[in-house]
mmCIF file of C-alpha atoms in Angstrom:
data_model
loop_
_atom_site.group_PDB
_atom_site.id
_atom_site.type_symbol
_atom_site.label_atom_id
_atom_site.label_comp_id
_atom_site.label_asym_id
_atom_site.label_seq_id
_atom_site.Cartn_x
_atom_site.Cartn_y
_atom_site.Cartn_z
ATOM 1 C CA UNK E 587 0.000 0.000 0.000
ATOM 2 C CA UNK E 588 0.851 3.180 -0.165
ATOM 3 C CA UNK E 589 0.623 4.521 3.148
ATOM 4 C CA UNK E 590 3.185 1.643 4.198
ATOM 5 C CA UNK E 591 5.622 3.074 1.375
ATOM 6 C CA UNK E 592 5.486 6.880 2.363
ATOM 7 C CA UNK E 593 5.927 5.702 6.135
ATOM 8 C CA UNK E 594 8.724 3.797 5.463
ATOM 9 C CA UNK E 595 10.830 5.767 3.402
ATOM 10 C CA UNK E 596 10.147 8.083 5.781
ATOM 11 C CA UNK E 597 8.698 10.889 3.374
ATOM 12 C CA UNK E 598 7.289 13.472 5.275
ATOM 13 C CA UNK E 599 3.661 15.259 4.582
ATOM 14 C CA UNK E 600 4.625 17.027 1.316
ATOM 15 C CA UNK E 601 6.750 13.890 -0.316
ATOM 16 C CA UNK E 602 3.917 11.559 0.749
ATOM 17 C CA UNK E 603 0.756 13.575 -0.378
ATOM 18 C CA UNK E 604 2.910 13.954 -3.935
ATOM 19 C CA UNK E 605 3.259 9.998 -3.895
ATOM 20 C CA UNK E 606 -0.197 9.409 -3.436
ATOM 21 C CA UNK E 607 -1.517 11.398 -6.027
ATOM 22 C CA UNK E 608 1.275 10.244 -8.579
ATOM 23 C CA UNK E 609 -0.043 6.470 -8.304
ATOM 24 C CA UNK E 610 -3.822 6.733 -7.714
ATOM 25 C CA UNK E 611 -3.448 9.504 -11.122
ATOM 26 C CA UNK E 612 -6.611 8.302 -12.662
ATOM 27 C CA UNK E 613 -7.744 5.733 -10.839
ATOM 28 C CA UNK E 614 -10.071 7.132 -8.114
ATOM 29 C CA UNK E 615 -13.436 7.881 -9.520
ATOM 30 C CA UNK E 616 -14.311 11.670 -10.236
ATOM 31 C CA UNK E 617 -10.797 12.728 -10.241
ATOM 32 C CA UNK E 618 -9.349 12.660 -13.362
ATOM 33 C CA UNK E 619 -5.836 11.891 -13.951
ATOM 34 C CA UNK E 620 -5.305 15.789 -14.787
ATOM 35 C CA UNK E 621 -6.355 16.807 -11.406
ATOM 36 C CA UNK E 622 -4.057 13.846 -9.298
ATOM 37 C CA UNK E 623 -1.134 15.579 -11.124
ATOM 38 C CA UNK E 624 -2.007 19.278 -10.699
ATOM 39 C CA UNK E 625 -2.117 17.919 -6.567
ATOM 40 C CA UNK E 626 1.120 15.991 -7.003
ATOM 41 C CA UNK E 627 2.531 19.297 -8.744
ATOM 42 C CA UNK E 628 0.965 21.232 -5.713
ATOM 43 C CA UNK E 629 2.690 19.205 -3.095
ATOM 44 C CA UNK E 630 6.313 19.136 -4.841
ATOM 45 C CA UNK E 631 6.280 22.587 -4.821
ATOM 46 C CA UNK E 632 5.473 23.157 -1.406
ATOM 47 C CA UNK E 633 8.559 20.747 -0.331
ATOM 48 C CA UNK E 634 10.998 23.134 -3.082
ATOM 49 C CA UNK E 635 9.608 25.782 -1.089
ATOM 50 C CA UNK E 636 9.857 24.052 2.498
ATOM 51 C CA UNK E 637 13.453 22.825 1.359
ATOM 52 C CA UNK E 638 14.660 26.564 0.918
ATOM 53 C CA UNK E 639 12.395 29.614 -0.273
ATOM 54 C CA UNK E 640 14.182 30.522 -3.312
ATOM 55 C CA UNK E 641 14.632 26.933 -4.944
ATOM 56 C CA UNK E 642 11.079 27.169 -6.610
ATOM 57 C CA UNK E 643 11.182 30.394 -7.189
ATOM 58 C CA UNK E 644 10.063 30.639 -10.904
ATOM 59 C CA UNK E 645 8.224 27.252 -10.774
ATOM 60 C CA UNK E 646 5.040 28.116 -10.160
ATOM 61 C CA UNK E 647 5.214 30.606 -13.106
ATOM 62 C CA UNK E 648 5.001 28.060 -15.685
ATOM 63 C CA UNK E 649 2.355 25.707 -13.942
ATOM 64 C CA UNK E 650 -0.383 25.746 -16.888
ATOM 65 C CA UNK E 651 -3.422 25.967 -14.735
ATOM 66 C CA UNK E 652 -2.229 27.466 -11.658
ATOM 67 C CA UNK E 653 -5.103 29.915 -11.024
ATOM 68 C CA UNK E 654 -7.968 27.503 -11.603
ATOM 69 C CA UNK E 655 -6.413 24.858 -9.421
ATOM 70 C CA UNK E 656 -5.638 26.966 -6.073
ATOM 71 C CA UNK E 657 -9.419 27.970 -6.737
ATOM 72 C CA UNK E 658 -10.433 24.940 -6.165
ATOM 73 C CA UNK E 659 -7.861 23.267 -3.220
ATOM 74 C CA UNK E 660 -9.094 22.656 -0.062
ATOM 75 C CA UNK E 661 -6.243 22.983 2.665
ATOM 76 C CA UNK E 662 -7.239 19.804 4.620
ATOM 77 C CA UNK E 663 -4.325 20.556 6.840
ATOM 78 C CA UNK E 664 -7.111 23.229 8.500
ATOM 79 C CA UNK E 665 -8.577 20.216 10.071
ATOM 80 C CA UNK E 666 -5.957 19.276 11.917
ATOM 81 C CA UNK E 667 -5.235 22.632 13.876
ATOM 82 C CA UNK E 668 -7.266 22.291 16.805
#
């Protein structure tokens, strides 16, 4: 599974959200494969930015889509600040 494989490489929230879009792309029903990438893409570069703030600087620039998909993101990390 892929919780296992994210826990035991040790991954970290950004690095594990990534992985888990990248291998259900297309396979959960009413996401399309488009969307599971443009999360993945979401998640890498928040760990560029985590890693140091200027090493996706530029990145987010050329993400086709951008605008449309931060529209519709829900930070689900919300939920846990209680």
């Amino acid at each position: 599974k892929v919780g296992n494989l994210i826990r035991e490489q040790d991954l970290g929230f950004h690095l594990g959200c990534a992985v888990k879009y990248i291998c259900r792309c297309g396979k959960k029903e009413g996401e399309s494969a488009i969307d599971d990438l443009t999360k993945a893409i979401h998640y890498l570069q928040n760990e560029l930015e985590s890693i140091t703030p200027t090493a996706s600087k530029g990145v987010s620039e050329k993400f086709p889509g951008q605008q449309q998909y931060e529209s519709s993101f829900t930070d689900y990390a919300a939920d846990f600040d209680r």
